[in-house]
């Protein structure tokens, strides 16, 4: 037999194997949604269901090894299946009757409120491992108190309080444990450290909440909630209800120093004052002298310059940034234009039919009609319609939606003003709604002016992860430089502060049978406890570091580029300057090993203050 035919057959076989391997590499697992024919009771006839799903698949095997195409058939979650397909095969499938949609599956990891993962914190690795999750560190939270029954404050896996701890528990029942090792209230308030507002509970769980599976709001942002330093202890100082009085604040700082906290997290502030007349600055200075790290929110008066609070140089002043997660709610106009926004409330059974779109501001004679005040809603006639409103900073977005609902509106589209730019919020609305950015708002206004019968629908698309522009500086995040001393560059750092999921004392979904309650809120008061948690991790990993050393490590390792590896942007998607972003966005994974730290002793600040007279 001639050797040439044998070589020819070998070459053919190699080509076939190469083709099969190339096909294997191009295969992805797609999640496919399909309709079920009304004529068949497929939910009860699994063979018919399998046959129906199989009819969408290619007849050829996935490869020469005949790997099955079908990965999973779904019967209860939804009508559809998971299958190994190429993009070309998916395109061919789209023409088949009953096809709804198909997309590649997402690769999911163990999530928290998502921000620890976004900050580079991963279980049993990196800074979490090196710092033992903040074990032994006490974080003092000055805020509206705490809801101790929440599972975020379980002491499962917690060590006992450190020997130095001198704090007290002022609850009138056994609410403190190895997680909440102290809880105090002060003169103003209701005589208990219990949180009735939600703000303090959210802050405490953000800084040091324990692991809680199944955290979500209306099924969105679903995952495992956990604070930045989950093995750190919490000491709660209730100094606020709707207002926070300086006398209570100073008393709390004074007590916290005596109790033995390592970190103070302060998510409030006032108008800038000279340092000697700024009681937070004074209290923070005393804490710093005792080796206590103080983290404060920058304020929510952005995007205007010279608008921040807590500008003393011995304080870590924290601005707010977005994360790469959105809770997408899309406004679909009658012109087919789709404009993405956000909402936490995403009803599953909402009809996606176009409804009349009205804007009370068109016919309103006063500026309040732009905000959809009650009078303008009644005058416009909004029953059964989608209502277009600008955001009213005098109230909450949820309250705006409640007014629209009470007037009979079927849904609401909230538009940003120009200064709010691209920063949107995902609120737990009482009505189908979406908050769209300024640019998209202008597109809607142009559409409204182009037709005599505008219509719209709101389509909910759930949790989307992967915004490559993140982090961006939030529009509300206060800007520097310091008002009292313009030579001080503030804020120091930015951290996650937009649409952050954390513990809440009651159910925004009106659930009465669960303590596993969470909420999404935004503000520099949310970014501050993130940095308090990061400081706790660094302090645990480096017990001998001073507050200035920890601050230096956080600032010198900050990221100055976003996930696209481009300079961090502000709310207008323009490069953010140092008075918006400070040193950059916190990178917790790098902060524990900065290579070089710039330390400052308390007496160095005194020399600086004397130089200012």
Coordinates of C-alpha atoms in Angstrom, one line a residue:
X1 CA 0.0 0.0 0.0
X2 CA 1.3 3.5 -0.9
X3 CA 2.2 5.8 2.0
X4 CA 0.6 8.8 0.2
X5 CA -3.0 7.8 0.8
X6 CA -2.3 7.0 4.5
X7 CA -0.7 10.5 5.0
X8 CA -3.7 12.0 3.2
X9 CA -6.2 10.3 5.6
X10 CA -4.1 11.3 8.6
X11 CA -4.2 15.0 7.5
X12 CA -8.0 14.8 7.0
X13 CA -8.4 13.4 10.5
X14 CA -6.2 16.1 12.0
X15 CA -8.2 18.8 10.2
X16 CA -11.5 17.3 11.5
X17 CA -10.1 17.2 15.1
X18 CA -8.8 20.8 14.8
X19 CA -12.2 21.9 13.5
X20 CA -14.0 20.2 16.4
X21 CA -11.6 21.7 19.0
X22 CA -12.1 25.2 17.5
X23 CA -15.8 24.7 17.7
X24 CA -15.5 23.6 21.3
X25 CA -13.6 26.9 22.1
X26 CA -16.3 29.0 20.4
X27 CA -19.1 27.4 22.5
X28 CA -20.6 29.2 25.4
X29 CA -23.3 28.3 27.8
X30 CA -26.4 30.4 26.9
X31 CA -29.5 31.0 29.0
X32 CA -32.4 30.7 26.6
X33 CA -36.0 31.9 27.4
X34 CA -38.8 30.4 25.3
X35 CA -42.6 30.4 25.2
X36 CA -44.5 27.3 26.0
X37 CA -47.3 26.4 23.5
X38 CA -50.7 26.8 25.0
X39 CA -51.9 23.6 23.4
X40 CA -49.6 21.5 25.6
X41 CA -49.6 21.1 29.4
X42 CA -45.9 21.0 29.4
X43 CA -45.5 21.7 33.0
X44 CA -47.0 18.3 33.7
X45 CA -45.5 16.4 30.8
X46 CA -41.7 16.5 31.2
X47 CA -41.1 14.6 28.0
X48 CA -43.1 17.1 26.0
X49 CA -41.2 19.9 27.7
X50 CA -37.8 18.4 26.9
X51 CA -38.9 17.8 23.3
X52 CA -40.0 21.4 23.0
X53 CA -36.7 22.7 24.4
X54 CA -34.8 20.3 22.2
X55 CA -36.5 21.6 19.1
X56 CA -34.5 24.9 19.5
X57 CA -31.2 23.2 19.5
X58 CA -28.9 22.4 16.5
X59 CA -29.2 18.8 15.3
X60 CA -25.4 18.4 15.2
X61 CA -23.5 17.5 18.4
X62 CA -21.4 20.1 20.1
X63 CA -18.2 18.4 19.0
X64 CA -16.7 15.1 17.9
X65 CA -16.8 14.0 21.5
X66 CA -20.6 14.4 21.4
X67 CA -20.8 16.6 24.5
X68 CA -24.6 17.2 25.1
X69 CA -25.9 20.5 24.0
X70 CA -28.4 20.8 26.8
X71 CA -27.0 21.8 30.2
X72 CA -30.2 22.4 32.2
X73 CA -33.9 22.3 31.5
X74 CA -35.9 24.7 33.7
X75 CA -39.4 23.9 34.8
X76 CA -40.2 26.2 37.7
X77 CA -37.9 29.2 37.6
X78 CA -39.0 30.1 34.1
X79 CA -39.7 28.6 30.7
X80 CA -36.3 27.9 29.1
X81 CA -33.0 26.1 29.3
X82 CA -29.2 26.4 29.4
X83 CA -27.3 25.0 26.4
X84 CA -23.9 25.0 24.9
X85 CA -24.1 27.1 21.7
X86 CA -22.1 29.3 19.4
X87 CA -23.1 32.9 18.7
X88 CA -24.1 31.9 15.1
X89 CA -26.3 29.1 16.4
X90 CA -28.1 31.6 18.7
X91 CA -28.7 33.9 15.8
X92 CA -30.3 31.0 13.9
X93 CA -32.4 30.1 16.9
X94 CA -33.9 33.6 17.0
X95 CA -36.0 32.9 14.0
X96 CA -37.8 30.0 15.6
X97 CA -41.4 30.4 16.8
X98 CA -41.5 30.6 20.6
X99 CA -38.0 32.1 21.0
X100 CA -37.9 35.0 23.5
X101 CA -34.2 35.7 24.3
X102 CA -30.8 34.2 24.9
X103 CA -27.6 35.6 26.4
X104 CA -24.3 34.1 27.7
X105 CA -24.4 33.1 31.3
X106 CA -22.7 35.4 33.8
X107 CA -19.8 34.1 35.9
X108 CA -20.9 34.8 39.4
X109 CA -18.9 34.8 42.6
X110 CA -19.7 35.0 46.3
X111 CA -21.1 38.5 46.6
X112 CA -21.5 40.9 49.5
X113 CA -23.4 44.1 49.2
X114 CA -20.9 43.9 46.3
X115 CA -18.6 46.6 47.6
X116 CA -16.0 44.4 49.4
X117 CA -15.6 42.4 46.2
X118 CA -15.4 45.7 44.3
X119 CA -12.7 46.9 46.7
X120 CA -10.6 43.7 46.1
X121 CA -11.6 41.9 49.3
X122 CA -12.0 38.1 48.8
X123 CA -12.6 35.3 51.3
X124 CA -9.4 33.6 52.6
X125 CA -7.2 35.8 50.5
X126 CA -5.4 39.1 50.5
X127 CA -6.2 41.7 53.1
X128 CA -9.1 39.8 54.6
X129 CA -6.8 36.9 55.3
X130 CA -3.8 39.0 56.3
X131 CA -5.9 41.1 58.8
X132 CA -8.0 38.1 59.9
X133 CA -11.1 40.0 58.8
X134 CA -10.4 42.8 61.3
X135 CA -10.3 40.5 64.3
X136 CA -9.8 42.3 67.6
X137 CA -10.5 45.8 66.3
X138 CA -13.3 47.9 67.8
X139 CA -15.1 50.3 65.5
X140 CA -17.1 53.1 67.2
X141 CA -20.1 54.2 65.1
X142 CA -21.6 57.6 65.9
X143 CA -25.0 57.7 64.3
X144 CA -28.7 57.0 64.9
X145 CA -28.1 53.8 66.9
X146 CA -28.5 50.2 65.9
X147 CA -31.2 47.5 65.3
X148 CA -29.5 44.7 67.3
X149 CA -31.9 41.9 66.1
X150 CA -30.6 42.0 62.6
X151 CA -28.7 38.9 61.5
X152 CA -25.8 41.2 60.3
X153 CA -25.0 41.6 64.0
X154 CA -24.9 38.0 64.9
X155 CA -21.8 37.1 66.8
X156 CA -21.3 33.7 65.2
X157 CA -17.6 33.1 64.7
X158 CA -16.7 36.3 66.7
X159 CA -13.9 36.4 69.3
X160 CA -14.6 37.8 72.7
X161 CA -14.1 41.6 73.2
X162 CA -10.5 42.7 73.7
X163 CA -9.2 42.8 77.3
X164 CA -8.9 46.6 77.1
X165 CA -12.6 47.1 76.4
X166 CA -14.4 49.2 79.1
X167 CA -17.7 50.0 77.3
X168 CA -21.2 49.4 78.4
X169 CA -24.5 48.1 76.9
X170 CA -27.4 50.3 77.7
X171 CA -30.1 48.3 76.0
X172 CA -32.8 47.2 78.5
X173 CA -32.6 43.7 77.3
X174 CA -29.8 41.3 76.3
X175 CA -29.0 42.8 72.9
X176 CA -25.3 43.1 73.1
X177 CA -23.0 40.2 72.2
X178 CA -19.5 39.5 70.9
X179 CA -20.3 41.6 67.7
X180 CA -22.1 44.6 69.4
X181 CA -19.9 44.9 72.5
X182 CA -21.2 48.3 73.5
X183 CA -24.3 50.4 72.9
X184 CA -24.9 53.8 74.4
X185 CA -27.3 56.7 74.0
X186 CA -27.0 60.3 75.1
X187 CA -29.3 63.1 76.3
X188 CA -31.2 63.8 73.1
X189 CA -33.3 60.8 72.0
X190 CA -35.7 58.2 73.3
X191 CA -33.5 56.7 76.1
X192 CA -32.3 53.7 74.1
X193 CA -29.5 53.0 71.6
X194 CA -32.1 51.3 69.3
X195 CA -32.2 52.7 65.8
X196 CA -35.6 54.0 64.5
X197 CA -34.2 55.8 61.5
X198 CA -32.2 53.1 59.7
X199 CA -29.1 55.2 59.0
X200 CA -27.0 53.9 61.9
X201 CA -27.9 50.3 61.3
X202 CA -26.9 50.7 57.6
X203 CA -23.6 52.3 58.6
X204 CA -22.7 49.7 61.2
X205 CA -23.4 46.7 59.0
X206 CA -21.4 48.4 56.1
X207 CA -18.3 48.8 58.4
X208 CA -18.4 45.4 60.2
X209 CA -21.6 43.4 59.5
X210 CA -21.4 39.6 59.7
X211 CA -22.0 37.4 56.7
X212 CA -25.8 37.2 55.8
X213 CA -26.9 35.0 52.9
X214 CA -29.8 36.0 50.6
X215 CA -29.5 39.8 51.1
X216 CA -31.5 41.8 48.6
X217 CA -34.2 44.4 48.0
X218 CA -37.2 43.3 46.0
X219 CA -35.0 40.4 44.8
X220 CA -32.3 42.8 43.4
X221 CA -28.6 43.1 44.3
X222 CA -29.0 39.6 45.6
X223 CA -26.0 38.0 47.3
X224 CA -24.3 37.5 50.7
X225 CA -24.1 40.8 52.7
X226 CA -21.0 41.4 54.7
X227 CA -19.2 44.4 56.2
X228 CA -15.7 45.5 55.2
X229 CA -14.3 44.2 58.5
X230 CA -16.6 41.3 59.4
X231 CA -14.7 40.1 62.5
X232 CA -14.3 43.6 64.0
X233 CA -16.4 44.5 67.0
X234 CA -19.0 47.3 67.0
X235 CA -19.4 50.0 69.7
X236 CA -22.6 52.0 69.1
X237 CA -23.1 55.6 70.1
X238 CA -26.5 57.0 69.4
X239 CA -26.1 60.7 68.9
X240 CA -28.6 61.4 66.2
X241 CA -32.3 61.1 65.5
X242 CA -33.3 63.5 62.7
X243 CA -30.6 65.9 64.0
X244 CA -27.3 65.4 65.7
X245 CA -26.4 67.8 68.5
X246 CA -22.8 68.9 69.2
X247 CA -23.1 68.2 72.9
X248 CA -24.1 64.6 72.3
X249 CA -21.4 64.2 69.7
X250 CA -18.7 65.4 72.0
X251 CA -20.0 63.3 74.8
X252 CA -20.0 60.3 72.5
X253 CA -16.4 60.9 71.3
X254 CA -15.3 61.4 74.9
X255 CA -17.0 58.2 76.0
X256 CA -15.6 56.2 73.0
X257 CA -12.0 57.2 73.8
X258 CA -12.6 56.0 77.4
X259 CA -14.3 52.8 76.3
X260 CA -11.3 51.8 74.1
X261 CA -12.4 52.0 70.5
X262 CA -9.7 51.8 67.7
X263 CA -11.7 53.5 64.9
X264 CA -14.3 56.2 65.0
X265 CA -16.8 56.4 62.1
X266 CA -18.7 59.8 61.9
X267 CA -21.2 60.1 59.1
X268 CA -22.3 63.7 59.6
X269 CA -21.1 67.2 59.7
X270 CA -22.0 70.9 59.5
X271 CA -20.9 74.2 58.1
X272 CA -17.1 74.6 58.1
X273 CA -15.6 76.4 61.1
X274 CA -12.2 77.3 62.2
X275 CA -10.6 74.2 63.7
X276 CA -10.7 75.6 67.2
X277 CA -14.4 76.2 66.8
X278 CA -15.2 72.8 65.1
X279 CA -16.2 70.4 67.8
X280 CA -15.9 67.3 65.6
X281 CA -12.4 68.4 64.7
X282 CA -11.5 69.0 68.3
X283 CA -12.9 65.6 69.4
X284 CA -11.2 63.9 66.5
X285 CA -7.9 65.5 67.5
X286 CA -8.1 64.1 71.0
X287 CA -9.0 60.7 69.6
X288 CA -6.0 60.8 67.2
X289 CA -3.7 61.7 70.1
X290 CA -4.9 58.4 71.8
X291 CA -4.1 56.5 68.6
X292 CA -7.7 56.3 67.4
X293 CA -8.3 56.6 63.6
X294 CA -11.2 58.9 62.7
X295 CA -13.1 58.7 59.4
X296 CA -15.7 61.3 58.5
X297 CA -18.1 61.9 55.6
X298 CA -17.3 64.8 53.3
X299 CA -20.9 65.9 53.0
X300 CA -23.6 65.8 50.3
X301 CA -23.4 69.3 49.0
X302 CA -21.7 68.6 45.7
X303 CA -20.9 69.1 43.0
X304 CA -20.1 72.6 44.1
X305 CA -16.5 73.6 45.2
X306 CA -15.7 74.6 48.8
X307 CA -18.8 72.6 49.9
X308 CA -17.3 69.9 52.2
X309 CA -17.4 69.3 56.0
X310 CA -14.8 67.8 58.3
X311 CA -11.8 69.3 56.6
X312 CA -9.3 69.0 59.5
X313 CA -6.1 67.3 58.3
X314 CA -6.0 64.7 61.1
X315 CA -9.4 63.4 59.9
X316 CA -9.8 61.0 56.9
X317 CA -12.5 62.9 54.8
X318 CA -14.4 60.6 52.6
X319 CA -16.2 61.4 49.3
X320 CA -18.6 59.1 47.5
X321 CA -18.3 57.1 44.3
X322 CA -20.3 54.7 42.3
X323 CA -19.7 51.0 42.0
X324 CA -20.0 48.8 38.9
X325 CA -23.5 47.5 39.8
X326 CA -26.8 49.0 38.5
X327 CA -30.4 48.0 39.1
X328 CA -31.6 48.7 35.6
X329 CA -35.0 50.2 34.9
X330 CA -35.3 51.3 31.2
X331 CA -37.7 53.9 29.9
X332 CA -38.9 52.8 26.5
X333 CA -40.4 55.7 24.5
X334 CA -43.1 55.5 21.8
X335 CA -40.3 56.3 19.3
X336 CA -38.6 53.0 20.3
X337 CA -35.8 54.9 22.0
X338 CA -34.6 53.0 25.2
X339 CA -33.1 55.1 28.0
X340 CA -31.6 53.3 31.0
X341 CA -32.2 54.4 34.5
X342 CA -32.4 52.7 37.9
X343 CA -34.9 51.5 40.5
X344 CA -34.8 49.0 43.4
X345 CA -38.6 48.4 43.0
X346 CA -39.0 46.1 40.0
X347 CA -42.4 44.4 39.9
X348 CA -42.3 41.2 38.0
X349 CA -45.8 41.2 36.5
X350 CA -45.9 44.8 35.2
X351 CA -47.4 45.0 31.7
X352 CA -44.8 46.5 29.2
X353 CA -47.5 48.2 27.1
X354 CA -47.0 51.8 26.1
X355 CA -48.9 54.3 28.2
X356 CA -49.6 58.0 27.7
X357 CA -46.6 60.1 28.9
X358 CA -47.3 63.4 30.6
X359 CA -45.1 66.2 32.1
X360 CA -46.9 68.6 34.5
X361 CA -44.1 71.1 34.0
X362 CA -45.3 71.8 30.4
X363 CA -48.5 73.3 31.5
X364 CA -47.5 74.5 35.0
X365 CA -47.1 78.2 35.6
X366 CA -44.9 77.7 38.7
X367 CA -41.6 76.0 39.0
X368 CA -42.9 73.4 41.5
X369 CA -44.8 71.8 38.6
X370 CA -41.5 70.5 37.3
X371 CA -41.2 68.5 40.5
X372 CA -44.8 67.1 40.2
X373 CA -46.2 68.7 43.3
X374 CA -49.7 67.6 44.2
X375 CA -51.4 70.6 42.7
X376 CA -49.8 70.2 39.3
X377 CA -50.6 66.5 39.3
X378 CA -54.2 67.1 40.0
X379 CA -54.3 69.8 37.3
X380 CA -52.6 67.8 34.7
X381 CA -54.7 64.6 34.9
X382 CA -52.2 61.8 35.4
X383 CA -54.5 58.8 36.0
X384 CA -53.3 55.7 34.2
X385 CA -50.3 57.6 32.7
X386 CA -46.5 57.6 33.1
X387 CA -45.6 60.9 34.8
X388 CA -42.3 62.7 34.0
X389 CA -40.8 64.7 36.9
X390 CA -37.5 66.4 37.8
X391 CA -36.0 65.3 41.1
X392 CA -37.1 67.5 44.0
X393 CA -34.3 67.8 46.6
X394 CA -36.8 69.2 49.1
X395 CA -38.2 65.7 49.6
X396 CA -37.3 62.1 48.8
X397 CA -37.7 60.3 45.5
X398 CA -39.9 57.8 47.2
X399 CA -42.2 60.5 48.4
X400 CA -42.4 62.0 44.9
X401 CA -43.6 58.6 43.7
X402 CA -46.1 58.4 46.4
X403 CA -47.7 61.6 45.3
X404 CA -47.9 60.4 41.7
X405 CA -49.4 57.1 42.9
X406 CA -52.0 59.0 45.0
X407 CA -53.0 61.1 42.0
X408 CA -53.6 57.9 40.0
X409 CA -50.4 57.8 38.0
X410 CA -49.3 54.4 36.6
X411 CA -45.6 55.1 36.7
X412 CA -43.0 57.8 37.1
X413 CA -39.8 58.8 35.3
X414 CA -37.5 61.0 37.4
X415 CA -35.1 63.2 35.5
X416 CA -31.8 64.5 36.8
X417 CA -31.0 68.2 36.7
X418 CA -27.8 69.2 34.9
X419 CA -25.7 69.4 38.1
X420 CA -26.7 65.8 38.9
X421 CA -25.3 64.5 35.6
X422 CA -25.0 60.8 35.3
X423 CA -25.5 59.9 39.0
X424 CA -28.7 58.0 39.4
X425 CA -30.2 56.2 42.4
X426 CA -32.1 52.9 42.9
X427 CA -34.8 53.6 45.4
X428 CA -37.5 51.3 46.8
X429 CA -40.3 53.1 45.1
X430 CA -44.0 52.6 45.8
X431 CA -44.8 52.8 42.1
X432 CA -43.1 51.5 38.9
X433 CA -40.4 54.2 38.4
X434 CA -37.0 54.9 37.0
X435 CA -34.4 57.6 37.7
X436 CA -32.6 58.6 34.5
X437 CA -29.6 60.8 34.1
X438 CA -29.6 64.4 32.8
X439 CA -28.6 63.4 29.2
X440 CA -31.4 60.9 28.9
X441 CA -33.8 63.4 30.5
X442 CA -33.0 65.8 27.7
X443 CA -33.8 63.1 25.1
X444 CA -37.2 62.5 26.7
X445 CA -37.9 66.2 26.6
X446 CA -37.0 66.4 23.0
X447 CA -39.3 63.4 22.3
X448 CA -42.1 65.1 24.2
X449 CA -41.8 68.2 22.0
X450 CA -41.8 66.1 18.8
X451 CA -45.2 64.5 19.1
X452 CA -48.7 65.4 20.2
X453 CA -49.3 61.9 21.8
X454 CA -46.1 60.8 23.6
X455 CA -46.1 57.4 25.2
X456 CA -43.7 55.4 27.3
X457 CA -43.2 52.1 29.2
X458 CA -40.9 51.1 32.0
X459 CA -39.1 47.8 31.5
X460 CA -37.2 46.3 34.5
X461 CA -34.0 44.4 33.7
X462 CA -32.7 43.5 37.2
X463 CA -29.2 43.6 38.6
X464 CA -26.4 44.4 36.0
X465 CA -22.8 44.1 37.1
X466 CA -19.9 45.4 35.0
X467 CA -20.1 49.2 34.5
X468 CA -16.6 49.9 33.3
X469 CA -16.9 53.6 34.0
X470 CA -16.9 52.8 37.7
X471 CA -15.9 54.3 40.0
X472 CA -17.2 57.8 39.2
X473 CA -17.5 60.6 41.7
X474 CA -21.1 61.0 42.8
X475 CA -22.8 64.3 41.9
X476 CA -23.7 64.9 45.5
X477 CA -20.3 64.3 46.9
X478 CA -19.0 67.5 48.4
X479 CA -15.9 69.1 46.8
X480 CA -12.8 70.8 48.2
X481 CA -10.6 72.6 48.8
X482 CA -11.1 73.3 52.4
X483 CA -13.3 76.3 53.1
X484 CA -11.4 77.4 56.2
X485 CA -7.9 76.5 54.9
X486 CA -7.8 76.4 51.1
X487 CA -4.3 75.0 51.3
X488 CA -5.8 71.7 52.6
X489 CA -6.7 69.4 49.7
X490 CA -9.9 67.6 50.5
X491 CA -11.6 65.1 50.3
X492 CA -8.8 62.7 51.1
X493 CA -10.3 59.7 49.3
X494 CA -13.5 58.5 47.7
X495 CA -15.2 55.2 48.4
X496 CA -18.5 53.4 47.5
X497 CA -21.4 55.6 48.4
X498 CA -24.1 55.1 45.7
X499 CA -26.9 52.5 45.9
X500 CA -25.2 50.5 48.7
X501 CA -27.1 47.6 50.1
X502 CA -26.8 47.1 53.9
X503 CA -28.9 46.2 56.9
X504 CA -32.1 48.1 57.7
X505 CA -34.3 47.9 60.8
X506 CA -37.5 47.3 58.9
X507 CA -38.7 45.9 55.6
X508 CA -39.0 48.4 52.7
X509 CA -41.0 45.6 51.1
X510 CA -43.5 45.5 54.0
X511 CA -42.5 41.9 54.9
X512 CA -43.5 41.1 58.5
X513 CA -42.1 37.6 58.8
X514 CA -38.4 38.3 58.3
X515 CA -35.5 40.0 60.1
X516 CA -33.4 39.6 57.0
X517 CA -34.2 43.2 55.9
X518 CA -32.0 45.4 53.8
X519 CA -32.1 48.7 52.0
X520 CA -30.2 50.6 49.3
X521 CA -29.1 54.2 50.2
X522 CA -26.6 56.7 48.9
X523 CA -24.4 59.4 50.4
X524 CA -21.0 60.2 51.8
X525 CA -22.4 58.9 55.0
X526 CA -22.4 55.5 53.3
X527 CA -18.9 55.8 51.9
X528 CA -17.5 56.8 55.3
X529 CA -18.1 53.4 57.1
X530 CA -16.5 51.6 54.1
X531 CA -13.3 53.5 54.9
X532 CA -13.8 52.9 58.6
X533 CA -13.8 49.2 57.8
X534 CA -10.8 49.4 55.6
X535 CA -8.9 51.2 58.4
X536 CA -9.9 48.5 60.8
X537 CA -8.4 45.8 58.5
X538 CA -5.2 47.8 58.2
X539 CA -5.0 48.3 62.0
X540 CA -5.5 44.6 62.6
X541 CA -2.8 43.8 60.1
X542 CA -0.4 46.5 61.5
X543 CA -1.3 47.1 65.2
X544 CA 1.6 49.5 65.7
X545 CA 0.6 51.9 63.0
X546 CA -0.6 55.4 63.9
X547 CA -3.7 57.0 62.5
X548 CA -1.5 59.1 60.2
X549 CA 0.3 56.0 59.0
X550 CA -3.1 54.3 58.2
X551 CA -4.3 57.4 56.4
X552 CA -1.1 57.5 54.4
X553 CA -1.4 53.9 53.4
X554 CA -5.0 54.4 52.2
X555 CA -4.2 57.5 50.2
X556 CA -0.9 56.5 48.6
X557 CA -2.3 53.3 47.3
X558 CA -5.6 54.8 45.9
X559 CA -6.7 54.1 42.4
X560 CA -6.7 57.0 40.0
X561 CA -8.2 55.1 37.1
X562 CA -11.5 53.3 36.6
X563 CA -12.3 49.8 35.4
X564 CA -11.6 50.9 31.8
X565 CA -8.1 51.9 33.0
X566 CA -8.9 55.5 32.2
X567 CA -8.8 58.5 34.6
X568 CA -11.6 58.5 37.2
X569 CA -14.5 60.7 36.0
X570 CA -16.9 63.0 37.8
X571 CA -20.7 63.1 37.5
X572 CA -20.5 64.6 34.0
X573 CA -18.1 61.9 32.8
X574 CA -15.3 64.4 32.7
X575 CA -11.9 63.7 34.4
X576 CA -12.3 64.3 38.1
X577 CA -9.9 66.7 39.7
X578 CA -8.3 66.3 43.2
X579 CA -11.0 68.4 44.8
X580 CA -13.6 65.8 43.7
X581 CA -11.7 62.6 44.0
X582 CA -8.9 63.4 46.4
X583 CA -6.1 60.9 46.2
X584 CA -8.4 58.6 44.3
X585 CA -10.6 55.6 45.0
X586 CA -9.7 53.4 47.9
X587 CA -8.0 50.1 47.0
X588 CA -8.3 48.0 50.1
X589 CA -6.3 45.2 48.7
X590 CA -3.2 47.4 48.2
X591 CA -3.6 49.6 51.3
X592 CA -2.1 47.1 53.8
X593 CA 1.2 47.0 51.9
X594 CA 1.9 50.5 50.6
X595 CA 5.7 50.1 50.6
X596 CA 6.1 53.5 52.1
X597 CA 4.1 55.5 54.7
X598 CA 4.2 59.1 55.7
X599 CA 3.8 59.3 59.5
X600 CA 2.8 62.4 61.4
X601 CA 3.0 62.8 65.2
X602 CA 0.3 64.8 67.1
X603 CA 2.9 67.5 67.9
X604 CA 3.4 68.0 64.1
X605 CA -0.2 69.1 63.8
X606 CA 0.3 71.4 66.8
X607 CA 3.1 73.1 65.0
X608 CA 0.9 73.5 61.9
X609 CA -1.9 75.0 64.0
X610 CA 0.5 77.4 65.7
X611 CA 1.7 78.5 62.2
X612 CA -1.9 79.4 61.4
X613 CA -2.1 81.5 64.6

